[in-house]
CSV table of C-alpha atoms and ligand atoms in Angstrom, one decimal:
chain,number,residue,atom,x,y,z
A,1000,MET,CA,82.4,133.5,50.2
A,1001,ASP,CA,82.0,134.4,53.9
A,1002,ALA,CA,84.0,132.7,56.6
A,1003,GLN,CA,81.2,130.5,57.8
A,1004,ALA,CA,80.3,129.2,54.3
A,1005,LYS,CA,84.0,128.4,53.7
A,1006,ALA,CA,84.3,126.6,57.0
A,1007,ASP,CA,81.3,124.4,56.0
A,1008,LEU,CA,82.8,123.5,52.6
A,1009,VAL,CA,84.4,120.1,52.6
A,1010,PHE,CA,84.9,119.5,48.9
A,1011,LYS,CA,85.0,121.9,46.0
A,1012,THR,CA,85.8,121.2,42.4
A,1013,GLU,CA,86.4,123.7,39.6
A,1014,ASP,CA,86.1,122.7,36.0
A,1015,VAL,CA,87.4,119.2,36.6
A,1016,THR,CA,87.9,117.0,33.5
A,1017,LYS,CA,89.2,113.5,33.2
A,1018,ILE,CA,90.3,111.9,30.0
A,1019,TYR,CA,91.2,108.2,29.9
A,1020,ASP,CA,93.6,107.7,27.1
A,1021,THR,CA,93.7,104.0,26.3
A,1022,GLY,CA,95.9,104.5,23.2
A,1023,GLU,CA,93.2,103.9,20.5
A,1024,VAL,CA,90.4,106.0,22.0
A,1025,LYS,CA,90.2,108.9,24.4
A,1026,VAL,CA,87.3,108.7,26.8
A,1027,HIS,CA,86.1,112.0,28.3
A,1028,ALA,CA,84.8,110.6,31.6
A,1029,LEU,CA,84.4,114.1,33.2
A,1030,ALA,CA,83.8,117.1,31.0
A,1031,GLY,CA,83.9,120.1,33.4
A,1032,VAL,CA,82.5,119.3,36.9
A,1033,ASN,CA,81.8,122.0,39.4
A,1034,LEU,CA,80.7,120.7,42.7
A,1035,GLU,CA,80.5,121.7,46.4
A,1036,LEU,CA,79.9,119.4,49.3
A,1037,MET,CA,79.2,120.8,52.7
A,1038,SER,CA,80.3,119.5,56.1
A,1039,GLY,CA,78.0,116.9,57.5
A,1040,GLU,CA,76.1,116.4,54.3
A,1041,LEU,CA,74.9,113.1,53.0
A,1042,ALA,CA,75.0,113.4,49.2
A,1043,VAL,CA,73.6,110.9,46.7
A,1044,LEU,CA,75.2,110.8,43.3
A,1045,LEU,CA,72.8,109.5,40.6
A,1046,GLY,CA,73.1,109.1,36.9
A,1047,PRO,CA,73.4,106.4,34.1
A,1048,SER,CA,76.2,104.0,34.0
A,1049,GLY,CA,79.3,105.6,32.5
A,1050,SER,CA,78.2,109.2,33.4
A,1051,GLY,CA,81.4,109.8,35.5
A,1052,LYS,CA,80.2,109.2,39.1
A,1053,SER,CA,83.0,106.8,40.1
A,1054,THR,CA,85.6,108.8,38.3
A,1055,LEU,CA,84.7,111.9,40.3
A,1056,LEU,CA,84.5,109.9,43.6
A,1057,ASN,CA,87.9,108.5,43.0
A,1058,ILE,CA,89.3,112.0,42.4
A,1059,LEU,CA,87.7,113.3,45.6
A,1060,GLY,CA,89.2,110.4,47.5
A,1061,GLY,CA,92.7,110.9,46.1
A,1062,LEU,CA,92.6,107.5,44.3
A,1063,ASP,CA,93.0,109.1,40.9
A,1064,GLY,CA,94.0,112.5,39.5
A,1065,ALA,CA,92.1,115.0,37.3
A,1066,THR,CA,93.3,115.7,33.8
A,1067,SER,CA,92.6,119.4,34.3
A,1068,GLY,CA,90.7,121.6,36.8
A,1069,ARG,CA,91.2,122.0,40.5
A,1070,VAL,CA,89.9,120.0,43.5
A,1071,TRP,CA,90.0,121.0,47.2
A,1072,PHE,CA,89.4,119.1,50.4
A,1073,ARG,CA,89.0,122.1,52.8
A,1074,ASP,CA,92.1,124.1,52.3
A,1075,LEU,CA,94.1,121.3,50.9
A,1076,GLU,CA,94.3,121.5,47.1
A,1077,LEU,CA,94.3,117.8,46.1
A,1078,THR,CA,95.3,118.6,42.5
A,1079,GLU,CA,98.6,120.0,43.8
A,1080,LEU,CA,99.6,117.0,45.9
A,1081,SER,CA,102.3,114.4,45.2
A,1082,GLU,CA,101.4,110.7,45.3
A,1083,ARG,CA,102.9,110.5,48.7
A,1084,GLU,CA,100.8,113.4,50.0
A,1085,LEU,CA,97.7,111.9,48.4
A,1086,THR,CA,98.3,108.6,50.3
A,1087,ARG,CA,98.6,110.6,53.5
A,1088,TYR,CA,95.4,112.5,52.7
A,1089,ARG,CA,93.5,109.2,52.1
A,1090,ARG,CA,94.9,107.6,55.2
A,1091,ASP,CA,94.1,110.6,57.5
A,1092,HIS,CA,90.7,111.7,56.1
A,1093,VAL,CA,88.9,109.3,53.8
A,1094,GLY,CA,86.9,106.1,54.4
A,1095,PHE,CA,85.9,104.1,51.3
A,1096,VAL,CA,83.1,101.6,50.8
A,1097,PHE,CA,82.8,99.7,47.5
A,1098,GLN,CA,80.2,97.5,46.0
A,1099,PHE,CA,82.2,94.4,46.8
A,1100,TYR,CA,83.3,94.2,50.4
A,1101,ASN,CA,86.9,93.3,50.0
A,1102,LEU,CA,87.1,91.5,53.4
A,1103,VAL,CA,89.9,89.1,54.1
A,1104,PRO,CA,88.2,85.7,54.2
A,1105,SER,CA,90.5,84.2,56.8
A,1106,LEU,CA,90.0,87.0,59.3
A,1107,SER,CA,87.0,87.6,61.6
A,1108,ALA,CA,84.9,90.7,61.5
A,1109,ARG,CA,86.9,92.2,64.4
A,1110,GLU,CA,90.2,91.3,62.7
A,1111,ASN,CA,89.2,92.8,59.4
A,1112,VAL,CA,88.5,96.1,61.1
A,1113,ALA,CA,91.7,95.8,63.2
A,1114,LEU,CA,93.7,95.8,59.9
A,1115,VAL,CA,92.8,99.5,59.6
A,1116,THR,CA,92.7,100.5,63.3
A,1117,ASP,CA,96.3,99.2,63.8
A,1118,ILE,CA,97.7,101.9,61.5
A,1119,ALA,CA,95.3,104.8,62.3
A,1120,ARG,CA,96.1,107.8,64.5
A,1121,ASP,CA,93.0,107.9,66.8
A,1122,PRO,CA,91.0,104.8,65.9
A,1123,MET,CA,87.9,103.4,67.6
A,1124,LYS,CA,88.2,99.9,69.0
A,1125,PRO,CA,87.1,97.4,66.3
A,1126,ALA,CA,84.2,96.2,68.6
A,1127,GLU,CA,83.0,99.8,68.9
A,1128,ALA,CA,82.9,100.3,65.1
A,1129,LEU,CA,81.1,97.0,64.6
A,1130,GLU,CA,78.6,97.9,67.3
A,1131,LEU,CA,77.8,101.1,65.4
A,1132,VAL,CA,76.8,99.2,62.3
A,1133,GLY,CA,74.7,96.8,64.3
A,1134,LEU,CA,77.2,93.9,64.4
A,1135,GLY,CA,78.1,93.8,68.0
A,1136,HIS,CA,77.0,90.2,68.1
A,1137,ARG,CA,79.1,89.2,65.1
A,1138,LEU,CA,82.6,90.2,66.2
A,1139,ASP,CA,84.1,86.8,65.8
A,1140,HIS,CA,82.3,85.6,62.7
A,1141,PHE,CA,84.1,85.1,59.5
A,1142,PRO,CA,83.0,86.7,56.2
A,1143,ALA,CA,81.7,83.4,54.9
A,1144,GLU,CA,79.4,83.1,57.9
A,1145,MET,CA,77.8,86.4,57.2
A,1146,SER,CA,75.2,87.6,54.7
A,1147,GLY,CA,76.1,90.1,52.0
A,1148,GLY,CA,74.5,93.0,54.0
A,1149,GLU,CA,76.5,92.0,57.1
A,1150,GLN,CA,79.7,91.8,55.2
A,1151,GLN,CA,79.0,95.2,53.8
A,1152,ARG,CA,78.4,96.5,57.3
A,1153,VAL,CA,81.8,95.1,58.3
A,1154,ALA,CA,83.3,97.0,55.4
A,1155,ILE,CA,81.6,100.2,56.7
A,1156,ALA,CA,82.9,99.6,60.2
A,1157,ARG,CA,86.4,99.2,58.7
A,1158,ALA,CA,86.0,102.5,56.8
A,1159,ILE,CA,84.7,104.5,59.8
A,1160,ALA,CA,86.9,103.0,62.6
A,1161,LYS,CA,89.7,105.5,61.8
A,1162,ARG,CA,87.1,108.3,62.3
A,1163,PRO,CA,87.4,109.7,58.8
A,1164,GLU,CA,86.0,113.2,58.1
A,1165,VAL,CA,84.5,111.9,54.8
A,1166,LEU,CA,83.1,108.6,53.7
A,1167,LEU,CA,82.9,107.8,50.0
A,1168,CYS,CA,80.7,104.9,49.0
A,1169,ASP,CA,80.5,103.5,45.4
A,1170,GLU,CA,77.4,101.5,44.9
A,1171,PRO,CA,77.3,100.2,48.5
A,1172,THR,CA,74.0,98.4,48.0
A,1173,GLY,CA,74.6,97.4,44.4
A,1174,ALA,CA,74.9,93.7,45.3
A,1175,LEU,CA,72.2,93.6,47.9
A,1176,ASP,CA,68.5,93.0,48.0
A,1177,SER,CA,66.1,95.7,49.4
A,1178,LYS,CA,66.0,94.4,53.0
A,1179,THR,CA,69.7,94.0,53.5
A,1180,GLY,CA,70.4,97.1,51.4
A,1181,VAL,CA,68.2,99.2,53.8
A,1182,GLN,CA,70.3,97.9,56.8
A,1183,VAL,CA,73.4,99.1,55.0
A,1184,LEU,CA,71.8,102.5,54.3
A,1185,GLU,CA,70.7,102.7,58.0
A,1186,ALA,CA,74.4,102.2,59.0
A,1187,LEU,CA,75.5,105.0,56.7
A,1188,ASP,CA,72.7,107.3,57.9
A,1189,SER,CA,73.5,106.7,61.5
A,1190,ILE,CA,77.2,107.3,61.1
A,1191,ASN,CA,76.4,110.5,59.2
A,1192,ARG,CA,74.0,111.8,62.0
A,1193,ARG,CA,76.1,110.7,64.9
A,1194,PHE,CA,79.5,111.9,63.8
A,1195,GLY,CA,78.7,114.4,61.1
A,1196,THR,CA,80.8,112.4,58.7
A,1197,THR,CA,80.4,114.0,55.2
A,1198,THR,CA,79.1,111.1,53.1
A,1199,ALA,CA,78.8,110.7,49.3
A,1200,VAL,CA,77.0,107.6,48.0
A,1201,ILE,CA,76.9,106.6,44.4
A,1202,THR,CA,73.8,104.6,43.5
A,1203,HIS,CA,71.8,103.4,40.5
A,1204,ASN,CA,68.8,103.3,42.7
A,1205,ALA,CA,66.9,106.6,42.5
A,1206,ALA,CA,64.8,105.7,45.5
A,1207,ILE,CA,67.8,106.3,47.7
A,1208,ARG,CA,67.8,110.0,46.8
A,1209,LYS,CA,65.0,110.4,49.4
A,1210,MET,CA,67.4,110.0,52.4
A,1211,ALA,CA,70.0,112.5,51.1
A,1212,HIS,CA,70.5,116.1,52.0
A,1213,ARG,CA,71.9,116.8,48.4
A,1214,VAL,CA,71.1,114.9,45.3
A,1215,ILE,CA,73.6,115.3,42.4
A,1216,ARG,CA,72.6,113.9,39.0
A,1217,PHE,CA,75.3,113.1,36.4
A,1218,GLN,CA,74.9,113.0,32.7
A,1219,ASP,CA,77.7,112.6,30.1
A,1220,GLY,CA,80.5,113.5,32.5
A,1221,ARG,CA,78.8,116.6,33.8
A,1222,ILE,CA,76.5,117.5,36.6
A,1223,ALA,CA,73.0,117.8,35.1
A,1224,ASP,CA,71.4,119.1,38.3
A,1225,VAL,CA,71.7,119.4,42.1
A,1226,GLU,CA,68.7,119.2,44.3
A,1227,ILE,CA,68.5,120.0,48.0
A,1228,ASN,CA,66.2,117.7,49.8
A,1229,ASP,CA,64.2,119.4,52.6
A,1230,ALA,CA,62.1,116.4,53.4
A,1231,ARG,CA,64.6,113.5,54.0
A,1232,ILE,CA,63.1,110.2,54.9
A,1233,ALA,CA,64.6,107.4,57.0
A,1234,PRO,CA,66.2,104.5,55.1
A,1235,SER,CA,63.6,102.1,56.6
A,1236,GLU,CA,61.0,104.0,54.6
A,1237,ILE,CA,62.8,103.5,51.3
A,1238,GLU,CA,61.6,100.8,49.0
A,1239,TRP,CA,63.1,99.4,45.8
B,1414,ADP,P1,79.8,105.8,36.4
B,1414,ADP,O1,80.4,105.6,37.7
B,1414,ADP,O2,78.8,106.9,36.3
B,1414,ADP,O3,79.3,104.5,35.9
B,1414,ADP,P2,82.6,106.0,35.5
B,1414,ADP,O4,83.1,107.1,36.2
B,1414,ADP,O5,82.9,104.6,36.0
B,1414,ADP,O6,81.0,106.2,35.4
B,1414,ADP,O7,83.0,106.0,33.9
B,1414,ADP,C1,82.9,107.2,33.1
B,1414,ADP,C2,83.5,106.8,31.7
B,1414,ADP,O8,84.9,106.6,31.9
B,1414,ADP,C3,83.0,105.6,31.1
B,1414,ADP,O9,82.9,105.7,29.7
B,1414,ADP,C4,84.0,104.5,31.5
B,1414,ADP,O10,84.0,103.5,30.5
B,1414,ADP,C5,85.3,105.3,31.4
B,1414,ADP,N1,86.3,104.8,32.3
B,1414,ADP,C6,86.3,104.7,33.6
B,1414,ADP,N2,87.4,104.2,34.2
B,1414,ADP,C7,88.2,104.0,33.1
B,1414,ADP,C8,89.6,103.5,32.9
B,1414,ADP,N3,90.3,103.1,34.0
B,1414,ADP,N4,90.1,103.4,31.7
B,1414,ADP,C9,89.4,103.8,30.6
B,1414,ADP,N5,88.1,104.3,30.7
B,1414,ADP,C10,87.6,104.4,31.9
């Protein structure tokens, strides 16, 4: 691999497997995954429920370990790190967005974001992060006063306020209707374009593939195919 291609590579996995051993049964969640994600890309991970998407995202984000195989974030081999080093990796480099927003109900939008910015090295101001997701007018609202889409955008603001290099999103629009879901996708798209944040989005919704640079389809714990999308469309043009 030449130097430029290596510089552009953010994640690389080599024959990653994951077996969940629950005692009675062994579940082969990942059965040999080889993946590359490039700097600044927005990747969409598609595939049936149970095909291994979340398992892989959790391994990339340092939330879980592989059973075998190797995983790199740039030059850092995640599969060699201790728990303590993985915690530091997550804190310094990764923003997470999940299907359910996990906001603290007793804190305002601004205070929810501040929970993260208080411990980050070079954070944005909470108001700046909230403005980036279109919530500059909701700074002092509480989660119960906001729609699901707005709460998810607070969660995105919280994830990006520490200026992570990568943003990992597990079904971020899974609980939303089409209109509010599009606003969430617009927030992710705008962060990706503006900051070049490498972004991976798991979805059940195949229509979302149209906004991605790279579409990765999972089947039975493996990558069935990868498509590079030369004709990306804006989230506002996506319908489901
Ligand atoms: P997807 O995100 O594509 O729906 P997952 O990665 O969540 O797929 O799951 C892959 C497989 O691993 C499924 O069979 C699921 O039941 C199993 N699995 C996921 N997490 C666990 C766990 N913590 N313990 C046992 N099995 C698990």
